[in-house]
PDB file of C-alpha atoms in Angstrom:
ATOM      1  CA  MET A1016      99.530  76.850 177.265  1.00 53.00           C
ATOM      2  CA  THR A1017      97.807  74.682 174.663  1.00 53.00           C
ATOM      3  CA  ARG A1018      95.834  72.881 177.376  1.00 48.00           C
ATOM      4  CA  ALA A1019      94.856  76.006 179.024  1.00 52.00           C
ATOM      5  CA  TRP A1020      93.163  77.411 175.862  1.00 52.00           C
ATOM      6  CA  GLY A1021      91.512  73.950 175.507  1.00 50.00           C
ATOM      7  CA  LEU A1022      89.935  74.225 178.751  1.00 49.00           C
ATOM      8  CA  TRP A1023      88.915  77.849 178.278  1.00 51.00           C
ATOM      9  CA  LEU A1024      87.220  76.682 174.838  1.00 53.00           C
ATOM     10  CA  SER A1025      85.840  73.740 176.285  1.00 52.00           C
ATOM     11  CA  LEU A1026      84.399  76.074 179.336  1.00 53.00           C
ATOM     12  CA  ILE A1027      83.109  78.866 176.601  1.00 53.00           C
ATOM     13  CA  VAL A1028      81.209  76.193 174.986  1.00 46.00           C
ATOM     14  CA  ALA A1029      79.457  74.490 177.794  1.00 45.00           C
ATOM     15  CA  VAL A1030      78.406  78.072 178.863  1.00 46.00           C
ATOM     16  CA  ALA A1031      77.227  78.656 175.479  1.00 43.00           C
ATOM     17  CA  LEU A1032      75.223  75.252 175.278  1.00 45.00           C
ATOM     18  CA  PHE A1033      73.550  76.050 178.865  1.00 46.00           C
ATOM     19  CA  ALA A1034      72.593  79.356 177.875  1.00 42.00           C
ATOM     20  CA  GLY A1035      71.103  77.901 174.510  1.00 41.00           C
ATOM     21  CA  SER A1036      69.239  75.117 176.354  1.00 43.00           C
ATOM     22  CA  ALA A1037      67.875  77.689 179.174  1.00 37.00           C
ATOM     23  CA  THR A1038      66.551  79.655 176.305  1.00 41.00           C
ATOM     24  CA  ALA A1039      65.019  76.957 174.865  1.00 39.00           C
ATOM     25  CA  ALA A1040      63.556  75.683 177.852  1.00 39.00           C
ATOM     26  CA  TYR A1041      62.186  78.935 178.927  1.00 37.00           C
ATOM     27  CA  ARG A1042      60.442  79.603 175.377  1.00 43.00           C
ATOM     28  CA  GLU A1043      58.699  76.030 175.803  1.00 43.00           C
ATOM     29  CA  ILE A1044      57.574  76.588 179.096  1.00 49.00           C
ATOM     30  CA  VAL A1045      55.781  80.289 178.650  1.00 49.00           C
ATOM     31  CA  PRO A1046      53.038  79.133 176.572  1.00 48.00           C
ATOM     32  CA  TYR A1047      51.859  76.810 179.629  1.00 47.00           C
ATOM     33  CA  PHE A1048      51.382  79.729 181.917  1.00 48.00           C
ATOM     34  CA  ALA A1049      51.420  83.161 179.967  1.00 53.00           C
ATOM     35  CA  GLY A1050      48.108  83.169 178.725  1.00 52.00           C
ATOM     36  CA  GLY A1051      46.531  82.904 182.116  1.00 55.00           C
ATOM     37  CA  ASP A1052      43.850  80.970 183.567  1.00 65.00           C
ATOM     38  CA  ASN A1053      40.614  82.602 182.162  1.00 65.00           C
ATOM     39  CA  ALA A1054      38.985  84.390 179.336  1.00 69.00           C
ATOM     40  CA  ARG A1055      39.727  87.710 180.305  1.00 75.00           C
ATOM     41  CA  GLU A1056      43.249  86.974 181.311  1.00 78.00           C
ATOM     42  CA  LYS A1057      43.829  85.463 177.826  1.00 76.00           C
ATOM     43  CA  LEU A1058      42.456  88.415 175.817  1.00 77.00           C
ATOM     44  CA  ASP A1059      44.540  91.009 178.022  1.00 81.00           C
ATOM     45  CA  PHE A1060      47.652  88.503 176.821  1.00 81.00           C
ATOM     46  CA  LEU A1061      47.076  88.432 173.467  1.00 83.00           C
ATOM     47  CA  ALA A1062      46.155  92.091 173.209  1.00 83.00           C
ATOM     48  CA  THR A1063      49.874  93.094 173.988  1.00 83.00           C
ATOM     49  CA  GLY A1064      51.225  91.458 170.701  1.00 74.00           C
ATOM     50  CA  ALA A1065      52.116  88.326 169.097  1.00 69.00           C
ATOM     51  CA  PRO A1066      53.209  85.880 171.738  1.00 72.00           C
ATOM     52  CA  ASP A1067      56.199  83.474 171.463  1.00 74.00           C
ATOM     53  CA  PRO A1068      54.724  80.165 170.575  1.00 68.00           C
ATOM     54  CA  GLY A1069      57.531  77.763 171.913  1.00 70.00           C
ATOM     55  CA  LEU A1070      59.274  75.315 170.176  1.00 63.00           C
ATOM     56  CA  SER A1071      56.923  72.180 170.498  1.00 82.00           C
ATOM     57  CA  LEU A1072      54.029  71.339 168.559  1.00 81.00           C
ATOM     58  CA  GLN A1073      51.941  71.017 171.921  1.00 87.00           C
ATOM     59  CA  ALA A1074      53.169  74.482 173.083  1.00 85.00           C
ATOM     60  CA  GLN A1075      52.036  76.006 169.607  1.00 87.00           C
ATOM     61  CA  ARG A1076      48.709  74.483 170.091  1.00 92.00           C
ATOM     62  CA  LEU A1077      48.231  76.016 173.494  1.00 89.00           C
ATOM     63  CA  ILE A1078      48.718  79.550 172.252  1.00 91.00           C
ATOM     64  CA  LEU A1079      46.501  78.794 169.012  1.00 94.00           C
ATOM     65  CA  ASP A1080      43.809  77.394 171.308  1.00 93.00           C
ATOM     66  CA  ASP A1081      43.849  80.859 172.992  1.00 92.00           C
ATOM     67  CA  CYS A1082      43.773  82.728 169.819  1.00 94.00           C
ATOM     68  CA  VAL A1083      40.713  80.282 168.537  1.00 95.00           C
ATOM     69  CA  ALA A1084      38.707  80.536 171.688  1.00 93.00           C
ATOM     70  CA  THR A1085      39.014  83.925 172.050  1.00 93.00           C
ATOM     71  CA  LEU A1086      38.123  85.094 168.625  1.00 95.00           C
ATOM     72  CA  LEU A1087      35.777  82.460 167.021  1.00 95.00           C
ATOM     73  CA  PRO A1088      32.720  83.409 169.266  1.00 94.00           C
ATOM     74  CA  LEU A1089      33.272  86.936 168.083  1.00 95.00           C
ATOM     75  CA  VAL A1090      33.234  86.251 164.266  1.00 95.00           C
ATOM     76  CA  GLY A1091      30.384  88.052 162.615  1.00 93.00           C
ATOM     77  CA  THR A1092      30.346  90.729 165.415  1.00 94.00           C
ATOM     78  CA  ALA A1093      32.601  94.338 165.471  1.00 94.00           C
ATOM     79  CA  LEU A1094      35.659  94.076 167.232  1.00 94.00           C
ATOM     80  CA  ASN A1095      36.519  96.536 169.733  1.00 95.00           C
ATOM     81  CA  ASP A1096      40.012  98.086 170.051  1.00 95.00           C
ATOM     82  CA  GLU A1097      41.251  95.374 172.406  1.00 94.00           C
ATOM     83  CA  THR A1098      39.496  92.583 170.469  1.00 94.00           C
ATOM     84  CA  ALA A1099      41.202  94.320 167.411  1.00 96.00           C
ATOM     85  CA  LYS A1100      44.775  93.906 168.739  1.00 95.00           C
ATOM     86  CA  VAL A1101      44.056  90.242 169.502  1.00 95.00           C
ATOM     87  CA  ARG A1102      43.265  89.615 165.782  1.00 96.00           C
ATOM     88  CA  VAL A1103      46.491  91.213 164.712  1.00 96.00           C
ATOM     89  CA  SER A1104      48.453  89.252 167.334  1.00 95.00           C
ATOM     90  CA  CYS A1105      46.677  86.083 166.243  1.00 95.00           C
ATOM     91  CA  GLN A1106      47.114  86.879 162.528  1.00 96.00           C
ATOM     92  CA  SER A1107      50.967  87.324 163.141  1.00 95.00           C
ATOM     93  CA  LEU A1108      51.349  84.210 165.399  1.00 95.00           C
ATOM     94  CA  ALA A1109      49.556  81.962 162.584  1.00 96.00           C
ATOM     95  CA  GLY A1110      51.364  83.578 159.809  1.00 96.00           C
ATOM     96  CA  GLY A1111      54.695  83.086 161.458  1.00 94.00           C
ATOM     97  CA  LEU A1112      53.898  79.433 162.195  1.00 95.00           C
ATOM     98  CA  LEU A1113      52.887  78.508 158.809  1.00 96.00           C
ATOM     99  CA  ARG A1114      56.097  80.001 157.431  1.00 95.00           C
ATOM    100  CA  ASP A1115      58.143  77.403 159.485  1.00 92.00           C
ATOM    101  CA  ALA A1116      55.473  74.758 158.687  1.00 95.00           C
ATOM    102  CA  PRO A1117      53.285  75.229 156.059  1.00 96.00           C
ATOM    103  CA  LEU A1118      51.239  71.729 156.486  1.00 96.00           C
ATOM    104  CA  PHE A1119      50.230  72.751 160.209  1.00 96.00           C
ATOM    105  CA  SER A1120      46.498  72.633 159.561  1.00 97.00           C
ATOM    106  CA  TYR A1121      45.587  74.022 162.978  1.00 97.00           C
ATOM    107  CA  ALA A1122      47.544  77.205 162.086  1.00 97.00           C
ATOM    108  CA  TRP A1123      45.847  77.539 158.880  1.00 98.00           C
ATOM    109  CA  PHE A1124      42.431  77.114 160.813  1.00 98.00           C
ATOM    110  CA  GLY A1125      43.541  80.000 163.369  1.00 97.00           C
ATOM    111  CA  LEU A1126      44.804  82.222 160.376  1.00 98.00           C
ATOM    112  CA  ALA A1127      41.101  81.654 158.875  1.00 98.00           C
ATOM    113  CA  VAL A1128      39.660  82.858 162.162  1.00 98.00           C
ATOM    114  CA  THR A1129      41.547  85.846 162.017  1.00 98.00           C
ATOM    115  CA  GLN A1130      40.450  86.523 158.574  1.00 98.00           C
ATOM    116  CA  ALA A1131      36.857  85.771 158.861  1.00 98.00           C
ATOM    117  CA  PHE A1132      36.182  89.377 160.246  1.00 97.00           C
ATOM    118  CA  ASP A1133      36.593  90.449 156.644  1.00 96.00           C
ATOM    119  CA  GLY A1134      34.054  88.098 155.548  1.00 96.00           C
ATOM    120  CA  ALA A1135      34.577  85.286 153.024  1.00 96.00           C
ATOM    121  CA  SER A1136      37.453  86.775 151.311  1.00 97.00           C
ATOM    122  CA  ALA A1137      39.947  85.053 149.067  1.00 98.00           C
ATOM    123  CA  ASP A1138      42.429  84.807 152.097  1.00 98.00           C
ATOM    124  CA  PHE A1139      39.685  83.489 154.176  1.00 98.00           C
ATOM    125  CA  GLN A1140      38.954  80.930 151.738  1.00 98.00           C
ATOM    126  CA  HIS A1141      42.504  80.107 151.024  1.00 98.00           C
ATOM    127  CA  SER A1142      43.210  79.112 154.668  1.00 98.00           C
ATOM    128  CA  LEU A1143      40.126  77.018 155.256  1.00 98.00           C
ATOM    129  CA  ALA A1144      41.127  75.107 152.166  1.00 98.00           C
ATOM    130  CA  GLN A1145      44.326  74.605 153.107  1.00 98.00           C
ATOM    131  CA  SER A1146      43.322  73.518 156.579  1.00 98.00           C
ATOM    132  CA  GLN A1147      41.311  70.886 154.878  1.00 97.00           C
ATOM    133  CA  LEU A1148      43.707  69.594 152.746  1.00 96.00           C
ATOM    134  CA  THR A1149      46.387  69.136 155.443  1.00 95.00           C
ATOM    135  CA  THR A1150      43.651  67.363 157.957  1.00 94.00           C
ATOM    136  CA  ALA A1151      41.136  65.900 155.549  1.00 89.00           C
ATOM    137  CA  ASN A1152      39.884  63.088 157.769  1.00 89.00           C
ATOM    138  CA  GLN A1153      40.277  64.174 161.449  1.00 91.00           C
ATOM    139  CA  TRP A1154      37.194  64.729 163.242  1.00 92.00           C
ATOM    140  CA  ALA A1155      38.110  67.877 165.594  1.00 92.00           C
ATOM    141  CA  MET A1156      39.255  69.843 162.659  1.00 95.00           C
ATOM    142  CA  ALA A1157      36.310  69.093 160.448  1.00 96.00           C
ATOM    143  CA  SER A1158      33.864  70.055 163.202  1.00 95.00           C
ATOM    144  CA  LEU A1159      35.927  73.467 163.825  1.00 96.00           C
ATOM    145  CA  ARG A1160      36.275  74.181 160.072  1.00 97.00           C
ATOM    146  CA  LEU A1161      32.390  73.840 159.253  1.00 96.00           C
ATOM    147  CA  ALA A1162      31.435  75.961 162.453  1.00 95.00           C
ATOM    148  CA  LEU A1163      33.431  78.548 160.980  1.00 97.00           C
ATOM    149  CA  ALA A1164      32.470  77.987 157.315  1.00 97.00           C
ATOM    150  CA  TYR A1165      28.770  77.623 158.260  1.00 95.00           C
ATOM    151  CA  PRO A1166      27.878  81.310 158.501  1.00 94.00           C
ATOM    152  CA  PHE A1167      29.517  82.132 155.136  1.00 96.00           C
ATOM    153  CA  TRP A1168      28.417  78.928 153.462  1.00 95.00           C
ATOM    154  CA  SER A1169      26.051  80.709 150.686  1.00 93.00           C
ATOM    155  CA  THR A1170      28.914  83.031 149.660  1.00 95.00           C
ATOM    156  CA  LEU A1171      31.677  80.363 149.364  1.00 96.00           C
ATOM    157  CA  PRO A1172      32.493  79.206 145.973  1.00 96.00           C
ATOM    158  CA  PRO A1173      31.246  75.897 144.797  1.00 95.00           C
ATOM    159  CA  GLU A1174      35.008  74.405 144.748  1.00 96.00           C
ATOM    160  CA  LEU A1175      35.275  75.045 148.629  1.00 97.00           C
ATOM    161  CA  GLN A1176      31.972  74.042 149.269  1.00 96.00           C
ATOM    162  CA  SER A1177      32.642  70.779 147.594  1.00 95.00           C
ATOM    163  CA  GLN A1178      36.150  70.094 149.415  1.00 96.00           C
ATOM    164  CA  LEU A1179      34.402  71.018 152.912  1.00 97.00           C
ATOM    165  CA  GLY A1180      31.634  68.231 151.759  1.00 96.00           C
ATOM    166  CA  ALA A1181      34.534  65.839 153.031  1.00 95.00           C
ATOM    167  CA  ASP A1182      34.343  67.171 156.418  1.00 97.00           C
ATOM    168  CA  ILE A1183      30.642  66.965 156.523  1.00 96.00           C
ATOM    169  CA  VAL A1184      31.088  63.106 156.044  1.00 96.00           C
ATOM    170  CA  VAL A1185      33.738  63.156 158.529  1.00 96.00           C
ATOM    171  CA  LEU A1186      31.280  64.817 161.034  1.00 95.00           C
ATOM    172  CA  ALA A1187      28.357  62.317 160.123  1.00 95.00           C
ATOM    173  CA  HIS A1188      30.488  59.020 161.469  1.00 94.00           C
ATOM    174  CA  SER A1189      29.508  60.739 165.093  1.00 93.00           C
ATOM    175  CA  GLY A1190      26.464  61.178 166.867  1.00 94.00           C
ATOM    176  CA  PRO A1191      27.342  64.858 168.241  1.00 93.00           C
ATOM    177  CA  GLY A1192      28.419  65.579 164.398  1.00 94.00           C
ATOM    178  CA  ARG A1193      25.177  63.938 163.211  1.00 95.00           C
ATOM    179  CA  GLU A1194      23.439  66.084 165.488  1.00 94.00           C
ATOM    180  CA  TRP A1195      25.045  69.337 164.566  1.00 95.00           C
ATOM    181  CA  LEU A1196      24.267  68.491 160.836  1.00 95.00           C
ATOM    182  CA  ALA A1197      20.892  67.781 161.613  1.00 94.00           C
ATOM    183  CA  GLN A1198      20.363  71.043 163.210  1.00 93.00           C
ATOM    184  CA  ARG A1199      21.728  72.833 160.222  1.00 93.00           C
ATOM    185  CA  TYR A1200      19.922  70.813 157.747  1.00 93.00           C
ATOM    186  CA  ALA A1201      16.563  71.512 159.456  1.00 88.00           C
ATOM    187  CA  GLY A1202      17.385  75.315 159.398  1.00 86.00           C
ATOM    188  CA  ASN A1203      19.057  76.060 156.228  1.00 89.00           C
ATOM    189  CA  PRO A1204      17.887  74.931 152.816  1.00 87.00           C
ATOM    190  CA  ASP A1205      21.277  75.703 151.066  1.00 85.00           C
ATOM    191  CA  PHE A1206      23.466  73.971 153.724  1.00 93.00           C
ATOM    192  CA  ARG A1207      20.940  70.953 153.305  1.00 93.00           C
ATOM    193  CA  GLU A1208      21.446  70.423 149.645  1.00 92.00           C
ATOM    194  CA  ASP A1209      25.167  69.889 150.358  1.00 94.00           C
ATOM    195  CA  ILE A1210      24.593  67.647 153.067  1.00 95.00           C
ATOM    196  CA  THR A1211      22.270  65.541 151.053  1.00 94.00           C
ATOM    197  CA  ALA A1212      24.721  65.580 148.398  1.00 94.00           C
ATOM    198  CA  ASN A1213      27.710  64.467 150.485  1.00 95.00           C
ATOM    199  CA  LEU A1214      26.139  61.843 152.389  1.00 95.00           C
ATOM    200  CA  GLU A1215      24.672  60.399 149.230  1.00 93.00           C
ATOM    201  CA  LYS A1216      28.126  59.071 148.718  1.00 88.00           C
ATOM    202  CA  ALA A1217      28.535  57.765 152.134  1.00 91.00           C
ATOM    203  CA  PRO A1218      27.814  53.983 153.240  1.00 93.00           C
ATOM    204  CA  PRO A1219      24.125  53.225 153.771  1.00 94.00           C
ATOM    205  CA  ASN A1220      24.352  52.669 157.365  1.00 94.00           C
ATOM    206  CA  LEU A1221      25.718  56.402 157.852  1.00 94.00           C
ATOM    207  CA  GLN A1222      23.032  57.376 155.791  1.00 94.00           C
ATOM    208  CA  ARG A1223      20.332  55.798 157.843  1.00 95.00           C
ATOM    209  CA  ALA A1224      21.902  57.093 161.265  1.00 95.00           C
ATOM    210  CA  PHE A1225      21.746  60.385 159.796  1.00 95.00           C
ATOM    211  CA  VAL A1226      18.187  60.037 158.737  1.00 94.00           C
ATOM    212  CA  ARG A1227      17.175  59.160 162.390  1.00 94.00           C
ATOM    213  CA  ALA A1228      19.176  62.292 163.705  1.00 94.00           C
ATOM    214  CA  VAL A1229      16.952  64.466 161.408  1.00 93.00           C
ATOM    215  CA  SER A1230      13.991  62.649 162.431  1.00 91.00           C
ATOM    216  CA  SER A1231      14.886  63.634 166.050  1.00 88.00           C
ATOM    217  CA  GLN A1232      14.946  67.360 165.106  1.00 83.00           C
ATOM    218  CA  GLY A1233      11.364  67.113 163.921  1.00 67.00           C
ATOM    219  CA  THR A1234      12.258  67.499 160.083  1.00 49.00           C
ATOM    220  CA  GLY A1235      11.697  64.791 157.695  1.00 46.00           C
ATOM    221  CA  SER A1236      14.316  64.212 154.932  1.00 44.00           C
TER     222      SER A1236
END
């Protein structure tokens, strides 16, 4: 009898482990397919509610990518009913990820994107600052943050402008980044002052490369 109970207990444990593994596998694979193949399908998917982000960092980034790709081009515009639902879903998604992983920089950025529709609010500024703190020297994140912050630059507090100045220097290390900065340097006097102030601290070769990028825009320094 004791042996029979042992066998049943082993069977129950095995079934439980299999069920748990199957559930985890399902949660992990869903983000790779659920969003669809095009912008329309992704928008429809995100409008239905906050998606399950999966368990791995890669799966979570895929879902956040859909949120950012859908909402970032709309910042500064009025949302319709469908895109407003997407915003709520993505805000819930990012907030949930950050509760589990407070150092997840891309989730802070995704949250900032959802908050940008309210302007340069305190919440938006906090999320942007946290994203910068958690990936201070990563080119991809620096470029995303500056693209999001740029329309609000004149309304950001000096301390946040100073913090994002580190992103300006990171961006200036690459050709595409210098070109982006040079275009904004030519068109925005307020942003120009911050670019100049931050690049004055950069190595001379980087300063010269940026001057050449500005010259190619037809604007002298």
